[in-house]
XYZ file of C-alpha atoms in Angstrom:
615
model
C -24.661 -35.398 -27.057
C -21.154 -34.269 -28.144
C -22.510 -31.832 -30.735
C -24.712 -30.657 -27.904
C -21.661 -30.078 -25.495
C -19.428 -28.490 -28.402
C -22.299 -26.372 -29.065
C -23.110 -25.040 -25.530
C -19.155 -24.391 -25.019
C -18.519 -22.390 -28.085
C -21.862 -20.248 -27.279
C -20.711 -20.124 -23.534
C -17.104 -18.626 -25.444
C -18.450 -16.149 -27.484
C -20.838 -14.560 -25.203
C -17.741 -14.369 -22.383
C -16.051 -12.539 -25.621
C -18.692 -10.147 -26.680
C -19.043 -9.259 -23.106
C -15.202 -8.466 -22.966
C -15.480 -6.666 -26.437
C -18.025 -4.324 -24.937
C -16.607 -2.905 -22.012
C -15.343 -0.049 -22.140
C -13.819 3.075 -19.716
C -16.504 5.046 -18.306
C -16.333 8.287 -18.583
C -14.198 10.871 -20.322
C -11.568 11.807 -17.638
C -8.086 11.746 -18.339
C -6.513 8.392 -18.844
C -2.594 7.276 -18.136
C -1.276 4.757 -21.201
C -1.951 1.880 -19.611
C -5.320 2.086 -19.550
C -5.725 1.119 -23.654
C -3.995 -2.261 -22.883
C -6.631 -3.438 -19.863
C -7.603 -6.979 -20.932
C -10.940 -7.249 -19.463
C -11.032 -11.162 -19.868
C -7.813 -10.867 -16.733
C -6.781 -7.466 -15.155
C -3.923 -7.789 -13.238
C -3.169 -11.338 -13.670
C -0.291 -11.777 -11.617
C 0.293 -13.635 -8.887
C -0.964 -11.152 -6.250
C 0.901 -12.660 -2.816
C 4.947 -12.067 -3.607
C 6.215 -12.619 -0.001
C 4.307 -16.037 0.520
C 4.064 -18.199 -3.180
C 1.826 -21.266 -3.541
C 2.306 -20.671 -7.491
C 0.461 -23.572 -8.728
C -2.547 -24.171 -6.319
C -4.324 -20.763 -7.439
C -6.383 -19.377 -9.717
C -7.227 -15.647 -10.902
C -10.671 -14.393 -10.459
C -10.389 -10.819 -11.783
C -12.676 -10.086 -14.616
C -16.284 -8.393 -15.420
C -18.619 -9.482 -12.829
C -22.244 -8.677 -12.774
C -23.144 -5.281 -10.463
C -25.989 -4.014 -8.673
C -26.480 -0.883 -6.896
C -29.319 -1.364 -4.262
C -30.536 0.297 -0.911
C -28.449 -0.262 2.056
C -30.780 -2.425 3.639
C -31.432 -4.304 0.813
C -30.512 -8.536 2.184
C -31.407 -10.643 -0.572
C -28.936 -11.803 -3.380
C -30.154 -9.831 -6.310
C -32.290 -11.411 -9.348
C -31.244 -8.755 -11.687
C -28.174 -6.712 -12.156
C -27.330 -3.246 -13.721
C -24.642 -4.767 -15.548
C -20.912 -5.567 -15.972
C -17.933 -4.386 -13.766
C -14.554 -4.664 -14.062
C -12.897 -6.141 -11.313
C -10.488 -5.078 -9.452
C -11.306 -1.169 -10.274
C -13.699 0.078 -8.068
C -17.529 1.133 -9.015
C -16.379 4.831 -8.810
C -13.504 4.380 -11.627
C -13.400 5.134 -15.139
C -11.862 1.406 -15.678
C -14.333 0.043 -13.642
C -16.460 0.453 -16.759
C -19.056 2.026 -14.338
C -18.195 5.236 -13.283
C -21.072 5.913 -10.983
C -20.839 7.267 -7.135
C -22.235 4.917 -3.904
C -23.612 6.503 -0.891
C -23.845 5.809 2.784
C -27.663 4.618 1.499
C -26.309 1.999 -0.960
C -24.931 -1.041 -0.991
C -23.207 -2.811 -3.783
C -23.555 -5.841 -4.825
C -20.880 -8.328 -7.336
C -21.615 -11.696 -9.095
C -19.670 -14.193 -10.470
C -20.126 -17.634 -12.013
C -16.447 -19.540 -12.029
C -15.415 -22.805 -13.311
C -13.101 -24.050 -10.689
C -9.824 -25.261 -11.754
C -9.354 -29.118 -11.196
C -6.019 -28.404 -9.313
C -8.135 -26.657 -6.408
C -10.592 -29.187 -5.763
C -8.185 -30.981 -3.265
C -7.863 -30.405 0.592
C -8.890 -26.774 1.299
C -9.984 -23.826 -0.836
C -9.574 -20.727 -0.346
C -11.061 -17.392 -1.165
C -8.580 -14.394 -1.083
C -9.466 -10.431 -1.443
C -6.471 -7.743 -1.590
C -8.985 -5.074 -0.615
C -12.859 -4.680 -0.648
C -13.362 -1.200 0.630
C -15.004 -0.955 3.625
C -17.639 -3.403 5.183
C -18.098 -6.511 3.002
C -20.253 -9.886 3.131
C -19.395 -12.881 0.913
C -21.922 -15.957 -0.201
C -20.692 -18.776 -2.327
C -23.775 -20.739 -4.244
C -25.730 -18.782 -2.163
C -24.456 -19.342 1.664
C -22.800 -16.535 3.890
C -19.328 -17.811 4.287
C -17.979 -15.012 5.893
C -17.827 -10.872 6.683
C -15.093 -8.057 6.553
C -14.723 -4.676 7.577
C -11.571 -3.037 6.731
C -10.721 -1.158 2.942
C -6.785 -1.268 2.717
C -5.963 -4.955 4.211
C -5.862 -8.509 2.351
C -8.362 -11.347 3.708
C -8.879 -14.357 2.930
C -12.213 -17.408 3.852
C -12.173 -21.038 3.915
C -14.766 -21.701 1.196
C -14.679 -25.354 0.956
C -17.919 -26.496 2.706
C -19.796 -24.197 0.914
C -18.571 -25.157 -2.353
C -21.179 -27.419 -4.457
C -20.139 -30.525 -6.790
C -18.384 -29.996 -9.782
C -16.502 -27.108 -11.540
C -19.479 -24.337 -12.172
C -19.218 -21.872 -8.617
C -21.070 -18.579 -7.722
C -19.549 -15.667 -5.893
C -21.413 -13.179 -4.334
C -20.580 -9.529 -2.859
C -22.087 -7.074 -0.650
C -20.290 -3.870 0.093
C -21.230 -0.978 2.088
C -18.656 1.892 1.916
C -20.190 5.215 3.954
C -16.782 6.958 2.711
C -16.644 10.441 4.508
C -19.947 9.984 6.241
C -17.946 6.970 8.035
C -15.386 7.015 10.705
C -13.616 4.509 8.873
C -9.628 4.803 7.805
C -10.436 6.093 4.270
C -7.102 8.108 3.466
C -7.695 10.541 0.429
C -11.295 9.869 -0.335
C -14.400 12.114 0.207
C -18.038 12.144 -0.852
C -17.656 15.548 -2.109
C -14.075 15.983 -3.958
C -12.122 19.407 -3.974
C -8.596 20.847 -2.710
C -7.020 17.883 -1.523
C -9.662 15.508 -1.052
C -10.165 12.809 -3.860
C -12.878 10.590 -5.423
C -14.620 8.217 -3.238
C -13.411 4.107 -4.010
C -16.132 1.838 -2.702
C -15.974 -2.254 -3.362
C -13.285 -4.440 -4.992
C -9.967 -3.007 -5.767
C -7.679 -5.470 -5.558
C -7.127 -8.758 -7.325
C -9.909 -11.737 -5.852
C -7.859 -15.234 -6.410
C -8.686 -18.605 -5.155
C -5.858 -20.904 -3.564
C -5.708 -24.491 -2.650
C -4.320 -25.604 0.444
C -3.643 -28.878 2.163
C -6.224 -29.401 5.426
C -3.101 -28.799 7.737
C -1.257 -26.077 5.954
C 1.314 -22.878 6.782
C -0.820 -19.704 6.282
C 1.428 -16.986 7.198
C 5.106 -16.602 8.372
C 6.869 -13.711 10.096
C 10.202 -12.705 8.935
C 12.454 -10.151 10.848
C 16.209 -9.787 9.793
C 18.053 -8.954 13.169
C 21.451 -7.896 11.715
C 23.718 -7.154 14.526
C 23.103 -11.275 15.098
C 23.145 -12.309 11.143
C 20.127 -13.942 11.641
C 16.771 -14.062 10.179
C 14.061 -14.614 12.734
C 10.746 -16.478 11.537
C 7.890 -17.487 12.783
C 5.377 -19.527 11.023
C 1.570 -19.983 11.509
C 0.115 -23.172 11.185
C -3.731 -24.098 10.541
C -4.907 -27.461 11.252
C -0.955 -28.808 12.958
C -0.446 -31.775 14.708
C 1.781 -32.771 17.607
C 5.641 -33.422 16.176
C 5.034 -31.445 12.988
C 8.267 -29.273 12.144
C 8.941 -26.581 9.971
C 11.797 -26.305 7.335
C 13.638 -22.786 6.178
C 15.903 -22.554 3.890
C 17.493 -19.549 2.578
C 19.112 -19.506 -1.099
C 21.550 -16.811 -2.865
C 20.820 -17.180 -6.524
C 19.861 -20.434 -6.675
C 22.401 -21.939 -4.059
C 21.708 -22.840 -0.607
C 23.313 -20.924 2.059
C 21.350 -21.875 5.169
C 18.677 -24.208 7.191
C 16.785 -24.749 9.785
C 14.299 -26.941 11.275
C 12.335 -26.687 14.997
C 8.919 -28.029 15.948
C 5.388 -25.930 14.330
C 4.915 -22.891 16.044
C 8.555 -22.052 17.868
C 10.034 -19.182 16.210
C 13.519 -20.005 14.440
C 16.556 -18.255 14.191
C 17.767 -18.830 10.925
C 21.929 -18.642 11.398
C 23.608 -16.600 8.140
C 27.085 -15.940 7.202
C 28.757 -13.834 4.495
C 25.251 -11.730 4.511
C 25.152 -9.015 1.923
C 22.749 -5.796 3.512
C 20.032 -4.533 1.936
C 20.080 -0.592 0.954
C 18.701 1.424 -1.815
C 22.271 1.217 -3.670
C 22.083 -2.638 -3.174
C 18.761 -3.872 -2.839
C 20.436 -7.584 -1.745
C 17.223 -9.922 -1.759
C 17.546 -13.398 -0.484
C 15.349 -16.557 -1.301
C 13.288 -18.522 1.264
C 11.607 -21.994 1.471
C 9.200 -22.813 4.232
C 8.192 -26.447 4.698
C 5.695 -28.111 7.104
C 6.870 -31.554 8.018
C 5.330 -34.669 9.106
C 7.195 -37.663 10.309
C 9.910 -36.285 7.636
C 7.284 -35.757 4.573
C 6.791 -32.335 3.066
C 3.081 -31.284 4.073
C 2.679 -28.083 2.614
C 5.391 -25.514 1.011
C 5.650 -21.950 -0.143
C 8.515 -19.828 -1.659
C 9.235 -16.308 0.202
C 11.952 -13.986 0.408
C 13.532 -11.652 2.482
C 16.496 -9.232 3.002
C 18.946 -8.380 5.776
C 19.038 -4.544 6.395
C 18.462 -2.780 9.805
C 17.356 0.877 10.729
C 18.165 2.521 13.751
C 18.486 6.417 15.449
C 21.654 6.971 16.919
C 23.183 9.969 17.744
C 25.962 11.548 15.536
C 29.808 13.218 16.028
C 27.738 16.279 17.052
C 25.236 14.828 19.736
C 22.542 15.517 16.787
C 20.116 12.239 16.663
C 20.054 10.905 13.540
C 18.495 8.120 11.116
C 20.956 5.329 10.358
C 20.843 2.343 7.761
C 22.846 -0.263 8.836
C 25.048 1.667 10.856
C 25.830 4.618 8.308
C 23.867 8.008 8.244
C 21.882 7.899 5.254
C 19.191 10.969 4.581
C 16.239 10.025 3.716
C 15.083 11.922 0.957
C 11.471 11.107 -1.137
C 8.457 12.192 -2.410
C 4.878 12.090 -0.757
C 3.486 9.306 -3.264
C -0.720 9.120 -3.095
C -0.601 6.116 -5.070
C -4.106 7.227 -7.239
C -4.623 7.222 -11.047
C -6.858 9.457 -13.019
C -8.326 5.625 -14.330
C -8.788 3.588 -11.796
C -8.699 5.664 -8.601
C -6.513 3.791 -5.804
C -6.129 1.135 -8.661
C -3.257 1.231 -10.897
C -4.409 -0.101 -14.439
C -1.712 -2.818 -14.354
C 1.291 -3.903 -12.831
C 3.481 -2.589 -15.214
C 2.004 1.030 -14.345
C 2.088 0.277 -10.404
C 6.261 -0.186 -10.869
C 6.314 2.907 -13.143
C 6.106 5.444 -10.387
C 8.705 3.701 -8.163
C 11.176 3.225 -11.483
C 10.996 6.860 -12.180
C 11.210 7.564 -8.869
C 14.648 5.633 -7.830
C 15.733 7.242 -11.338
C 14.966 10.815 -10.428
C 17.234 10.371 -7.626
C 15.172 10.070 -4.638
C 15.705 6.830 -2.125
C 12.440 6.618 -0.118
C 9.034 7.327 -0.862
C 6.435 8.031 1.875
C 3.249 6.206 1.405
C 0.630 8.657 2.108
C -2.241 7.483 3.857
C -3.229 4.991 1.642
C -2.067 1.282 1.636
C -0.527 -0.975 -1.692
C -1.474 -4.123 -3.310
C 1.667 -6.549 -1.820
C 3.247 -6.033 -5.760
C 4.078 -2.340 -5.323
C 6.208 -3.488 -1.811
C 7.793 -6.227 -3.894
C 8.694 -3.533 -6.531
C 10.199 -1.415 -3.999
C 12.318 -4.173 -2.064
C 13.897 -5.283 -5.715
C 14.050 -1.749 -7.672
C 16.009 -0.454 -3.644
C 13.359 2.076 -2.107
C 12.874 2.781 1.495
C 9.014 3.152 2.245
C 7.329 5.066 4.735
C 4.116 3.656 5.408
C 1.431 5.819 6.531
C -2.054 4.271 8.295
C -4.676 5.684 6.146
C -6.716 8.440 8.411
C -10.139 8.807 9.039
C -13.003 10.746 11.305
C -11.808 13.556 10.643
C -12.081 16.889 12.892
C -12.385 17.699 16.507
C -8.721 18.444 17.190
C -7.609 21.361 18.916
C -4.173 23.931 17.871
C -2.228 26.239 18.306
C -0.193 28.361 16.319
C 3.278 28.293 16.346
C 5.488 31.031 15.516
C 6.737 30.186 11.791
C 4.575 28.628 9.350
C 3.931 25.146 11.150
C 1.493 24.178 13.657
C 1.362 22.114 16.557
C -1.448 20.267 18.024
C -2.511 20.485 21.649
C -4.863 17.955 21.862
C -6.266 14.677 20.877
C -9.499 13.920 19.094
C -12.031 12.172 21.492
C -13.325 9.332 19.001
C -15.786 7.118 19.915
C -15.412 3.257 21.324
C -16.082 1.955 17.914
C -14.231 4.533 16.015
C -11.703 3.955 17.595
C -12.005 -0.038 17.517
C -11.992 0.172 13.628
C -8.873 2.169 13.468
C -7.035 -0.351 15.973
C -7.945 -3.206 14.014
C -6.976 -1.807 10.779
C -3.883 -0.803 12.031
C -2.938 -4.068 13.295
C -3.921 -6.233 10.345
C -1.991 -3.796 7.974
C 1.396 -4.044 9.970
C 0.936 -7.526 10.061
C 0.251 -8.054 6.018
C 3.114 -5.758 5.253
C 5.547 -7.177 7.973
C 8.007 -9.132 5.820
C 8.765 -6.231 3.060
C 12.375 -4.993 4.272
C 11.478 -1.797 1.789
C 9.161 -0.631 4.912
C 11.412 1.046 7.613
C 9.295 3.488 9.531
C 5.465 3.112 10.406
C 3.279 6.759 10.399
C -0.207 6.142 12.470
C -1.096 9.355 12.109
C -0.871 12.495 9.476
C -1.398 16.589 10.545
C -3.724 15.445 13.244
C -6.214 13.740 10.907
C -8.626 11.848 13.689
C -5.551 11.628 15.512
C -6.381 9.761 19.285
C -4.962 8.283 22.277
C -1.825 9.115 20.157
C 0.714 7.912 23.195
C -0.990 4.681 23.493
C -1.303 4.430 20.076
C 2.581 5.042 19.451
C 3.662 2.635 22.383
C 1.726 0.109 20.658
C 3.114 0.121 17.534
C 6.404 0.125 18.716
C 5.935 -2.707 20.683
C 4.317 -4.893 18.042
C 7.085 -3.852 15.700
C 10.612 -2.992 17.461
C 12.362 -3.224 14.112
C 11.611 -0.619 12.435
C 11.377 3.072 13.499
C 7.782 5.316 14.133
C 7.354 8.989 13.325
C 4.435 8.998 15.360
C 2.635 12.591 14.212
C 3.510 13.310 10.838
C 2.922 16.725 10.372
C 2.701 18.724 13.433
C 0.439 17.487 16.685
C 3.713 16.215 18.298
C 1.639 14.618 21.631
C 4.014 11.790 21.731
C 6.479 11.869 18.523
C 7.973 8.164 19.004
C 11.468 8.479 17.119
C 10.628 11.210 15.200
C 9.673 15.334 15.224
C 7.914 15.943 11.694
C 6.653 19.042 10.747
C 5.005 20.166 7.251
C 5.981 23.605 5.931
C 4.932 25.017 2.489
C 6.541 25.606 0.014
C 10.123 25.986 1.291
C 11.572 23.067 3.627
C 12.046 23.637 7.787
C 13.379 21.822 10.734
C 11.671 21.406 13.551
C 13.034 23.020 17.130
C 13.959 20.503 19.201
C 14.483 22.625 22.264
C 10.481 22.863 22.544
C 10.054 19.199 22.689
C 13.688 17.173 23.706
C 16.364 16.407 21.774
C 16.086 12.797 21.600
C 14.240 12.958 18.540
C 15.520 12.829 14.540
C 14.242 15.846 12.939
C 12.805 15.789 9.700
C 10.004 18.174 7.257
C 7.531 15.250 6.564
C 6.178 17.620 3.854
C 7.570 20.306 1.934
C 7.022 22.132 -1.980
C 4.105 21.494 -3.794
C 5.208 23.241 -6.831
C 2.693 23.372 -9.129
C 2.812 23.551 -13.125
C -0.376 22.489 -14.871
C -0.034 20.679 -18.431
C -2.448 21.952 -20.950
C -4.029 18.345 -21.942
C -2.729 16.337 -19.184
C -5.188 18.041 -16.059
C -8.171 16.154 -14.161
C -10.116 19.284 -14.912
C -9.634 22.299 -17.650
C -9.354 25.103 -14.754
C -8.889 26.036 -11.410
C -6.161 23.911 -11.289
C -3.848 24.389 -8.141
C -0.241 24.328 -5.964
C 1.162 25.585 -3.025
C 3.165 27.832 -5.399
C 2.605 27.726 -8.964
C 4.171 28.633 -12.376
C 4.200 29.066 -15.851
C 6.741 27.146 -16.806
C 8.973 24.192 -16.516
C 12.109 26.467 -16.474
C 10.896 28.637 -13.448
C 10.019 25.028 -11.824
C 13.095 23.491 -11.930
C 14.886 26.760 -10.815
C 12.426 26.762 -7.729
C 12.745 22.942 -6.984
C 16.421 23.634 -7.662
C 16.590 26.301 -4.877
C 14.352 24.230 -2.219
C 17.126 21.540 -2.730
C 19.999 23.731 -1.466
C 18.006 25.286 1.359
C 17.255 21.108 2.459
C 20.953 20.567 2.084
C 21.684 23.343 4.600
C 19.269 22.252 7.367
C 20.796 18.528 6.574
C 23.692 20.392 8.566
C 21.698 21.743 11.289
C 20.112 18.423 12.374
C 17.979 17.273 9.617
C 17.489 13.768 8.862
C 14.669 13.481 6.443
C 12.843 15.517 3.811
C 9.660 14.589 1.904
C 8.600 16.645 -1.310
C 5.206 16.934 -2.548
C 4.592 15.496 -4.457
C 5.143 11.882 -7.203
C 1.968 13.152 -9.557
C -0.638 15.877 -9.903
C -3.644 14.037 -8.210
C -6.981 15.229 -9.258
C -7.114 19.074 -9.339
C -3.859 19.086 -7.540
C -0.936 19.926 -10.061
C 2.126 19.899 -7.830
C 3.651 16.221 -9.234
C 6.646 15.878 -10.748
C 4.772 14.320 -13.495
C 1.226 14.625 -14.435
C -1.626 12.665 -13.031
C -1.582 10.564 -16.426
C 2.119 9.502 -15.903
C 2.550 11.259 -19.623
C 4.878 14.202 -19.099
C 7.346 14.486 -16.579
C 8.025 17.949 -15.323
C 11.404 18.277 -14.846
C 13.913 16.247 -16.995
C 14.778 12.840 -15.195
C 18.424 12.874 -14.967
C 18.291 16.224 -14.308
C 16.271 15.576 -10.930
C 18.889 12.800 -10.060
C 22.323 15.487 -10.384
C 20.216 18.007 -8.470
C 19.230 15.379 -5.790
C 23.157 14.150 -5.253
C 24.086 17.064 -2.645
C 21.496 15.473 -0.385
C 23.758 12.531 -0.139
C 26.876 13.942 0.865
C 28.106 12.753 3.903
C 30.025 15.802 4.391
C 26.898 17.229 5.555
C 26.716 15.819 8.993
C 30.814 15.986 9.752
């Protein structure tokens, strides 16, 4: 019986192994360096949830999974599968191991057989996705445990009941992803990819973990620094809490503790600091946090966040000008549009050592904020930019497309007359998307201004839209139409002008706005050997060489200093990488050659910063 069982293991071992050794990238597009050091036993095998740390109730479920491409109204769990895929790189991606297209007349379908770890077979287990892009439907051994529609937030489902005896667990997937034929927030992504529209990403691409939790347990908090009061308001959610249960904070600097609080489950706290260091991109002060559920004095559940102290505001300057302030002190805001995609695995970065590339060489170029264009993170990249000291601009990924009216402005920029007329459930979708994504990416002090909508991009009900998400989030600032169709601009007029930077007139719309070019450049410089495609490659303005680039860049920098006098508060070049057949990055879509020399971009990025500027 024990040669039996030794037998069946080590055959169960290799065949796990030769299915590793045979993956491979699909495909012969271009790939970044990262890609030859994928392991496909564990992609990304980090722990995916930075701002809320059970670290040893959890388990990893990235890995090949069996795939099946089937009609859309196909119902039944599969009997046979087309093959492997990688997870988490979507069916679209070279690291995928697929490579193949879905359309609004598929569906997709994953497999898994686990063996569940022994430390999550007590109290309550659950199932966690970062993002399953769009409209998903899970089974476990078999029974429908639960349904999602959204492609750029993190869910999770309370899998215990369906969860059979003993170790050996199946997972199952349907995804339907109509991409552009969808009115769906879909960002970059388009059945048919040219100019500035990317490859569709359909399914899984974001790490799928497994967590153990006790039956009553603390399954999110809410953490908002308020620094004009030094205190750090939180509010914890409780599943399964009982009458008299408390909750515990306690906030550590390196190791020591420097504050506490306790109040009964569900009342928000004010956690009282002193001697606070603020947060900024020249001192990315991060503090550490211990939540505690309590009953009758014993710990209950626990989890290890953080959080920072920092505070954005508009005020208006010497000059009656209003301006952009980080706690309390003008501070432009100067950063590249960042699309977050990779010539490997799409919105998927091919590990997490590649995802904190981009931001690295982005602090060390010189820039302070990037702007998160349309297109949402795994929680890691947010953690990178609250440690490395980057403000982020987070953009709600657009979708349906079309139907707005313009006007033409005289200048190069546009502004929009009217708002697109979406339907009840169009616009239900984008409302529900845009709430769960504020509320995952809450507690990352990195974020400091919310964008709902881009150029007019299925822009709606934009005042309502606006007044809501300043309400839900008063903390933080909202440029409210990046780009143009200024209907209701919140805190902030944005226009996009190409290639050379502009301000926007605020004697058209008020002048209680902060001015800033949401979009600006798009130099472009194609890299023989390091382009999506061989030709018909493209910029906004493009050259031959990296010495006529930098002298360009170099010139758009001194005409964005000089509007910095005039009112300007904000400036956002395009863009971090060439993307597809774009070639307009500051380095190439592989992450292999960076355009102009790094500390180069830093000294010609300093006269941005002088506070001379505004006096």
């Amino acid at each position: 019986m024990k040669q039996s069982f030794i037998l069946a293991f080590l055959l169960a071992a290799s065949t796990c192994s030769l299915s590793a050794q045979e993956w491979k990238p699909a495909g012969d597009k271009l790939m970044t360096p990262w890609a030859a050091q994928v392991n496909p036993q564990q992609p990304h095998p980090e722990y995916p949830r930075p701002q809320f740390i059970r670290k040893n109730n959890w388990q990893n479920l990235n890995g090949l999974w069996k795939y099946a491409i089937l009609a859309k109204d196909h119902q039944q769990i599969p009997n046979h599968w087309d093959g492997d895929i990688l997870v988490p790189f979507a069916v679209e991606s070279a690291l995928s191991g697929v490579g193949k297209p879905l359309n609004k007349d598929q569906s997709l379908w994953y497999q898994t057989e686990i063996s569940l770890s022994k430390k999550l077979n007590k109290g309550k287990t659950l199932l966690h996705f970062g993002a399953v892009d769009w409209q998903c439907e899970v089974f476990v051994n078999g029974k429908s445990v639960g349904t999602h529609e959204g492609g750029f937030d993190a869910f999770s489902i309370d899998i215990s009941d369906a969860l059979k005896k003993g170790a050996k667990q199946q997972i199952t997937l349907r995804v339907w992803d109509p991409t552009s034929d969808g009115p769906q927030p879909r960002g970059k992504q388009i059945n048919n990819p040219h100019g500035i529209w990317y490859t569709p990403v359909s399914g899984i691409w974001q790490t799928v973990w497994l967590e153990s939790v006790p039956k009553s347990y603390i399954s999110s908090t809410q953490q908002t620094p308020n620094v004009d009061q030094s205190v750090l308001k939180v509010a914890a959610a409780i599943e399964g809490a009982q009458a008299q249960d408390q909750i515990q904070l306690i906030a550590y600097d390196n190791g020591q503790k420097i504050a506490e609080s306790t109040a009964a489950a569900g009342q928000e706290q004010d956690l009282k600091l002193s001697n606070i260091q603020l947060w900024s991109p020249s001192h990315p002060k991060l503090y550490d946090l211990e939540v505690k559920l309590l009953r009758k004095g014993k710990v209950v559940d626990q989890a290890q966040s953080y959080f920072a102290m920092r505070k954005i505001s508009k005020k208006t300057d010497g000059k009656g000008i209003e301006r952009m302030y980080l706690n309390d002190e003008f501070l432009f805001h100067y950063g590249p549009l960042d699309q977050g995609w990779w010539p490997d695995g799409l919105h998927t970065a091919p590990s997490d050592e590649a995802l904190k590339f981009d931001i690295e060489k982005t602090k060390e170029m010189g820039f302070n904020m990037i702007r998160k264009h349309i297109k949402v993170e795994p929680a890691r990249w947010y953690r990178h930019c609250d440690s490395i000291g980057i403000m982020v601009w987070q953009d709600m990924p657009s979708g349906d497309l079309g139907g707005n009216i313009w006007d033409m402005h005289p200048g190069k920029f546009r502004f929009g007359k009217h708002d697109k007329i979406r339907t009840a459930a169009s616009e239900a979708i984008y409302r529900k998307e845009w709430d769960r994504i504020m509320t995952n990416l809450h507690n990352f002090p990195s974020i400091v201004i919310w964008v709902p909508f881009n150029e007019a991009w299925g822009q709606f009900k934009t005042k309502e839209i606006v007044q809501w998400t300043k309400q839900k989030d008063p903390s933080r600032l909202v440029n409210g139409a990046s780009g143009g169709n200024f209907i209701e601009p919140a805190d902030i007029l944005d226009l996009h002008n190409y290639p050379d930077p502009a301000i926007p007139d605020p004697a058209r719309f008020g002048k209680d706005y902060i001015l800033a070019v949401g979009e600006f450049g798009g130099l472009g410089l194609p890299i023989e050997g390091h382009t999506w495609q061989q030709k018909d490659n493209w910029g906004y303005q493009s050259f031959k060489t990296k010495e006529e680039l930098k002298a360009r860049y170099s010139q758009l920098i001194t005409e964005l200093s000089e509007l910095i006098k005039l009112g300007l508060s904000a400036g956002v070049y395009t863009q971090t990488t060439d993307v597809e057949i774009e070639t307009n990055g500051l380095m190439t879509y592989d992450r292999k050659v960076i355009k102009i020399p790094i500390e180069e971009l830093h000294q010609i990025h300093q006269k941005l910063y002088d506070k001379n500027l505004i006096n």
